[in-house]
Coordinates of C-alpha atoms and ligand atoms in Angstrom, one line a residue:
F1 CA -0.1 50.1 5.5
K2 CA -2.6 48.2 7.7
W3 CA -1.8 45.9 10.5
E4 CA -3.6 42.6 10.3
D5 CA -3.4 39.9 12.9
P6 CA -1.8 36.7 11.8
I7 CA -4.9 34.5 12.2
S8 CA -7.1 36.5 10.1
L9 CA -4.4 37.0 7.5
A10 CA -4.0 33.1 7.5
D11 CA -7.8 32.7 7.1
R12 CA -7.7 35.0 4.3
Y13 CA -4.8 33.3 2.6
F14 CA -6.2 30.0 2.8
S15 CA -9.7 30.9 1.6
L16 CA -7.8 32.1 -1.5
F17 CA -5.4 29.1 -1.7
P18 CA -7.4 26.1 -0.1
S19 CA -5.1 23.5 -1.5
E20 CA -2.3 24.8 0.6
K21 CA -4.1 24.2 4.0
S22 CA -2.3 20.9 4.6
P23 CA 1.5 21.2 4.6
L24 CA 3.5 19.1 2.2
W25 CA 6.7 17.9 3.9
S26 CA 9.9 17.7 2.1
N27 CA 13.3 16.7 3.4
P28 CA 15.0 19.8 4.6
C29 CA 18.3 17.8 4.7
S30 CA 18.4 17.4 0.9
D31 CA 18.4 21.2 0.3
D32 CA 21.5 23.2 1.4
R33 CA 19.4 26.4 1.9
H34 CA 16.9 24.6 4.3
R35 CA 19.8 22.7 6.0
S36 CA 21.6 25.8 6.8
I37 CA 18.7 27.3 8.9
L38 CA 17.6 24.0 10.6
S39 CA 17.9 24.0 14.4
P40 CA 21.4 22.9 15.6
K41 CA 19.6 20.1 17.6
F42 CA 18.5 18.6 14.1
N43 CA 21.0 16.0 13.0
C44 CA 21.0 15.5 9.3
T45 CA 23.6 12.8 9.5
N46 CA 21.5 10.5 11.6
L47 CA 18.3 10.9 9.5
T48 CA 16.7 7.7 8.5
L49 CA 13.8 7.7 6.1
P50 CA 12.3 4.8 4.3
N51 CA 13.9 4.0 1.0
V52 CA 11.2 1.3 0.2
L53 CA 7.5 1.7 0.5
I54 CA 5.0 -1.3 0.3
V55 CA 2.0 0.7 -0.7
G56 CA -0.7 -2.0 -0.9
P57 CA -3.6 -2.2 -1.9
Q58 CA -5.3 -3.6 1.1
K59 CA -6.3 -7.3 1.1
T60 CA -3.7 -8.4 -1.5
G61 CA -1.1 -10.0 0.6
T62 CA 0.9 -6.9 1.9
T63 CA 1.1 -8.2 5.5
A64 CA 2.7 -11.5 4.5
L65 CA 5.1 -9.6 2.0
E66 CA 6.2 -7.3 4.7
S67 CA 6.7 -10.1 7.2
F68 CA 8.8 -12.1 4.6
L69 CA 10.9 -9.1 3.5
E70 CA 11.6 -8.4 7.2
M71 CA 13.3 -11.9 7.6
H72 CA 16.2 -10.6 5.5
P73 CA 18.9 -9.3 7.7
G74 CA 19.5 -6.1 5.4
V75 CA 15.9 -5.0 6.0
G76 CA 14.8 -2.8 8.7
K77 CA 11.4 -1.3 9.3
N78 CA 9.5 1.0 11.6
G79 CA 8.9 0.3 15.2
M80 CA 5.4 0.2 16.5
V81 CA 3.5 3.6 16.6
E82 CA 1.4 4.2 19.7
G83 CA -2.4 4.4 18.9
S84 CA -2.0 2.5 15.6
F85 CA -2.8 -1.2 15.4
E86 CA -0.6 -2.2 12.5
E87 CA 0.5 0.6 10.1
V88 CA 2.1 4.0 10.4
Q89 CA -0.3 5.3 7.6
F90 CA 1.8 8.5 7.5
F91 CA 1.3 9.7 4.1
S92 CA -2.4 8.7 3.8
G93 CA -3.7 9.6 7.3
E94 CA -3.8 11.7 10.4
N95 CA -0.1 10.9 11.4
Y96 CA 1.0 13.2 8.6
A97 CA 0.2 16.2 10.7
K98 CA 2.7 14.9 13.2
G99 CA 5.4 16.0 10.8
F100 CA 8.6 14.9 9.0
E101 CA 10.8 14.6 12.3
W102 CA 8.2 12.4 13.9
Y103 CA 8.2 10.1 10.8
A104 CA 12.0 9.9 10.5
G105 CA 12.3 9.1 14.2
L106 CA 10.5 5.7 13.6
F107 CA 13.2 4.0 11.4
P108 CA 16.4 2.0 12.3
N109 CA 19.5 2.2 10.1
A110 CA 19.5 -0.5 7.4
S111 CA 20.4 -0.9 3.8
V112 CA 16.7 -1.3 3.0
V113 CA 14.5 0.7 5.4
M114 CA 10.9 -0.2 4.6
E115 CA 7.4 1.0 5.6
K116 CA 4.4 -0.8 4.6
S117 CA 0.9 1.0 4.7
A118 CA -1.6 -0.7 2.4
T119 CA -3.8 2.5 2.5
Y120 CA -1.3 4.4 0.5
F121 CA -2.1 2.9 -2.9
D122 CA -5.5 4.3 -3.4
S123 CA -5.1 7.3 -1.2
V124 CA -5.5 10.6 -3.3
V125 CA -2.7 12.3 -1.3
A126 CA -0.2 9.7 -0.6
A127 CA 1.7 9.5 -3.9
E128 CA 2.4 13.1 -4.0
R129 CA 3.4 13.4 -0.2
A130 CA 5.7 10.4 -0.5
A131 CA 7.1 11.7 -3.8
T132 CA 7.9 15.0 -2.0
L133 CA 9.5 13.6 1.1
I134 CA 11.2 10.5 -0.3
P135 CA 11.5 11.0 -4.1
H136 CA 14.0 8.2 -4.5
A137 CA 12.1 5.7 -2.7
R138 CA 11.3 2.4 -4.4
I139 CA 7.7 1.6 -4.4
I140 CA 6.1 -1.8 -4.3
V141 CA 2.6 -2.6 -5.3
I142 CA 0.9 -6.1 -5.2
L143 CA -1.6 -6.7 -8.0
H144 CA -4.1 -9.5 -6.9
D145 CA -7.1 -10.5 -8.8
P146 CA -9.4 -7.6 -8.0
I147 CA -12.4 -9.8 -7.8
Q148 CA -10.9 -11.9 -5.2
R149 CA -9.7 -8.7 -3.5
A150 CA -13.1 -7.2 -3.3
Y151 CA -14.6 -10.4 -1.9
S152 CA -11.9 -10.5 0.7
W153 CA -12.7 -7.1 1.8
Y154 CA -16.4 -7.9 2.3
N155 CA -15.5 -11.1 4.2
H156 CA -13.1 -9.0 6.3
L157 CA -16.0 -6.9 7.5
V158 CA -18.3 -9.8 8.1
A159 CA -15.6 -11.7 10.0
R160 CA -15.2 -8.6 12.2
N161 CA -19.0 -8.3 12.8
E162 CA -18.8 -4.7 11.7
T163 CA -22.3 -3.2 12.1
I164 CA -22.0 -1.4 8.9
V165 CA -22.3 -4.9 7.1
A166 CA -24.9 -6.5 9.3
G167 CA -27.5 -8.2 7.2
L168 CA -25.9 -7.2 3.9
S169 CA -25.1 -9.9 1.4
M170 CA -22.3 -9.2 -1.3
D171 CA -25.2 -8.9 -3.8
D172 CA -26.7 -6.2 -1.5
V173 CA -23.4 -4.4 -1.4
L174 CA -23.0 -4.5 -5.2
D175 CA -26.6 -3.2 -5.6
G176 CA -26.0 -0.4 -3.1
V177 CA -29.2 -1.2 -1.3
S178 CA -28.4 1.4 1.6
A179 CA -26.1 4.1 2.5
S180 CA -24.0 1.5 4.3
A181 CA -23.9 -0.9 1.3
K182 CA -22.8 2.0 -0.9
K183 CA -19.9 2.8 1.5
I184 CA -18.8 -0.8 1.6
R185 CA -19.2 -1.2 -2.2
S186 CA -16.8 1.7 -2.6
R187 CA -14.3 0.2 0.0
C188 CA -14.4 -3.4 -1.8
I189 CA -14.0 -1.9 -5.3
S190 CA -12.0 1.3 -5.1
G191 CA -8.5 -0.3 -4.3
G192 CA -9.1 -2.9 -7.1
R193 CA -9.2 -0.1 -9.8
Y194 CA -5.4 -0.7 -10.3
A195 CA -4.9 1.3 -13.6
H196 CA -6.8 4.4 -12.1
H197 CA -4.4 4.4 -9.0
L198 CA -1.3 3.3 -10.6
D199 CA -1.5 6.2 -13.1
R200 CA -1.2 8.6 -10.1
W201 CA 1.9 6.7 -8.8
L202 CA 3.4 6.7 -12.4
Q203 CA 3.0 10.5 -12.7
L204 CA 5.0 11.0 -9.7
F205 CA 7.7 8.2 -9.7
P206 CA 9.7 6.9 -12.7
S207 CA 8.5 3.4 -13.6
T208 CA 11.9 2.0 -12.9
Q209 CA 11.2 2.8 -9.1
L210 CA 8.0 0.8 -9.3
Y211 CA 8.0 -3.0 -8.5
L212 CA 4.8 -4.8 -9.2
I213 CA 4.1 -8.1 -7.6
D214 CA 1.7 -10.7 -9.0
G215 CA -0.6 -11.3 -6.0
G216 CA -1.3 -14.9 -7.4
A217 CA 2.4 -15.7 -7.9
F218 CA 3.1 -14.4 -4.4
K219 CA 0.4 -16.5 -2.7
D220 CA 1.4 -19.8 -4.4
H221 CA 5.2 -19.3 -4.8
P222 CA 6.3 -16.7 -2.3
S223 CA 10.0 -17.8 -2.0
Q224 CA 10.6 -17.3 -5.8
V225 CA 8.8 -13.8 -5.7
M226 CA 10.8 -12.8 -2.5
S227 CA 14.1 -13.9 -4.2
D228 CA 13.3 -11.8 -7.3
L229 CA 12.3 -8.8 -5.2
T230 CA 15.4 -9.0 -3.1
E231 CA 17.5 -9.0 -6.1
W232 CA 15.7 -6.0 -7.5
L233 CA 16.4 -4.4 -4.1
E234 CA 20.1 -5.1 -4.6
L235 CA 20.1 -7.0 -1.3
P236 CA 22.5 -9.9 -0.9
Y237 CA 21.1 -13.4 -1.4
F238 CA 18.8 -14.9 1.4
D239 CA 17.6 -18.4 1.4
Y240 CA 13.9 -17.9 1.2
E241 CA 13.5 -21.4 -0.1
S242 CA 14.3 -22.8 3.3
S243 CA 12.8 -19.8 5.3
I244 CA 9.2 -20.0 3.9
K245 CA 7.3 -23.2 4.1
F246 CA 3.6 -24.2 3.2
S247 CA 1.5 -24.7 6.4
R248 CA -1.2 -27.2 5.6
K249 CA -3.0 -26.1 8.8
K250 CA -3.1 -22.5 7.8
G251 CA -3.4 -23.1 4.0
F252 CA -0.8 -20.5 3.3
Y253 CA 2.9 -20.1 3.2
C254 CA 4.5 -19.0 6.6
K255 CA 7.8 -18.2 7.9
F256 CA 9.9 -21.2 8.9
I257 CA 12.3 -20.4 11.8
S258 CA 14.3 -22.8 13.8
G259 CA 12.2 -25.9 12.4
R260 CA 8.9 -24.2 13.4
S261 CA 6.2 -22.5 11.2
S262 CA 5.3 -19.0 12.1
C263 CA 2.1 -18.0 10.4
L264 CA 0.3 -14.7 10.2
G265 CA -2.7 -14.3 12.6
S266 CA -6.3 -15.4 12.0
S267 CA -7.2 -12.2 10.3
K268 CA -5.1 -12.9 7.3
G269 CA -5.9 -15.9 5.2
R270 CA -9.5 -16.4 6.4
I271 CA -11.7 -19.2 5.4
Y272 CA -15.0 -18.3 3.8
P273 CA -17.3 -19.6 1.2
T274 CA -16.0 -19.5 -2.3
L275 CA -17.3 -16.9 -4.7
S276 CA -20.4 -18.0 -6.4
P277 CA -20.2 -17.8 -10.3
S278 CA -23.0 -15.2 -10.4
L279 CA -21.2 -12.9 -8.0
S280 CA -18.0 -13.5 -9.9
S281 CA -19.6 -12.4 -13.1
R282 CA -21.1 -9.3 -11.6
L283 CA -17.7 -8.3 -10.3
C284 CA -16.2 -9.1 -13.7
S285 CA -18.4 -6.2 -15.1
V286 CA -17.3 -3.9 -12.3
F287 CA -13.6 -4.3 -13.1
R288 CA -13.8 -4.9 -16.8
N289 CA -12.7 -1.5 -18.1
D290 CA -10.1 -1.0 -15.5
N291 CA -8.6 -4.4 -16.2
I292 CA -8.4 -3.5 -20.0
A293 CA -6.7 -0.1 -19.0
L294 CA -4.3 -2.0 -16.7
E295 CA -3.2 -4.3 -19.4
A296 CA -2.5 -1.4 -21.7
M297 CA -0.6 0.5 -19.0
L298 CA 1.6 -2.5 -18.0
R299 CA 2.4 -3.1 -21.6
K300 CA 3.2 0.6 -22.2
H301 CA 5.5 0.8 -19.1
R302 CA 7.0 -2.8 -19.8
F303 CA 5.8 -4.2 -16.6
P304 CA 5.1 -8.0 -16.4
I305 CA 1.5 -9.0 -16.9
P306 CA 0.2 -10.7 -13.7
S307 CA -0.9 -14.4 -14.3
W308 CA -4.5 -13.7 -13.4
L309 CA -5.0 -10.8 -15.8
P310 CA -5.3 -12.6 -19.2
P311 CA -7.7 -15.3 -18.1
L312 CA -9.8 -12.5 -16.4
L313 CA -9.8 -10.4 -19.5
D314 CA -11.1 -13.5 -21.4
R315 CA -13.8 -14.4 -19.0
C316 CA -15.1 -10.7 -18.5
Q317 CA -15.5 -9.8 -22.1
Ligands
A3P1 P1 -7.9 -13.3 3.0 O1 -7.8 -13.3 4.4 O2 -9.2 -12.7 2.4 O3 -7.6 -14.8 2.4 P2 -3.4 -7.9 3.3 O4 -2.2 -8.3 4.3 O5 -2.8 -7.0 2.3 O6 -4.6 -7.4 4.1 O7 -3.9 -9.1 2.6 C1 -4.6 -10.1 3.3 C2 -4.7 -11.4 2.2 O8 -3.4 -11.8 2.0 C3 -5.5 -12.5 2.7 O9 -6.8 -12.4 2.5 C4 -4.8 -13.7 2.0 O10 -5.5 -14.2 0.8 C5 -3.5 -13.1 1.4 N1 -2.2 -13.8 1.6 C6 -1.4 -14.0 0.7 N2 -0.4 -14.8 1.1 C7 -0.5 -15.0 2.5 C8 0.2 -15.6 3.5 N3 1.4 -16.2 3.2 N4 -0.6 -15.7 4.8 C9 -1.7 -15.1 4.9 N5 -2.4 -14.5 4.0 C10 -1.9 -14.4 2.8

């Protein structure tokens, strides 16, 4: 028998099992054995965790979707998190280390409790973490034309004057002319490899819990998309037709409240030059195989095919 101090024991344990270094939070209230040893201060009856996650990907309209869904009186979402600009990014980022109680403390009680973090979709850890903590949550993904999405990402960096993109054209980015260009290329492209990432979510959630939104339809007919979505979420009828109106000034649909338009800020729905045919054809090749796999995957799971996919497959042969 040999005494070993806990830190060195832990070091030894984690060198043998490195994948266990990060915790994987589950819900102690859903397991009687865990529940019985919880601190008496912990109140399982008041516990609120999201039952709907909008997981992304980034630059597909996730902010607009969240803002429209939030208009429904049956929907609640997390409060603002100190130090984060817009999203909680619990399952994909550093906030995960703050633990399950911290996360649960962010949400109000509502029939649909949602959280939107567009970084979840292509995160290698988010799906497993979400499936462990909220296995019954409904997962919403927007599938927008990946070529447009990649170009939107590039223009996002340009508009923000990010030093990483200084002096780099989109062609430079695709050519990977420097370390920065390679980094941007990966950010522009990764989230648009829909089949690759969807596969991960489908391994952890049944397809009946996943709802895929056609990003093109959402941009052009958001009230119809919102009505279909709220029906799927089993929420009472809400008059989206009169609550969302097209703003000519913004060039996008906006919330329409008390006779006034309320649009998203200038960082959503930017104006930039249209994609040139040569760039579009380069991006066609980038996403070609993934789009073919996506169509097969959608058919296999009986998901609707987004309107942009068949023409894209035709164009990118
Ligand atoms: P652009 O700014 O490149 O046009 P996200 O919120 O996921 O980051 O997505 C941002 C994108 O949402 C915008 O990209 C825009 O095209 C799209 N979008 C769709 N509907 C919108 C709306 N009603 N208002 C603003 N942007 C919208």
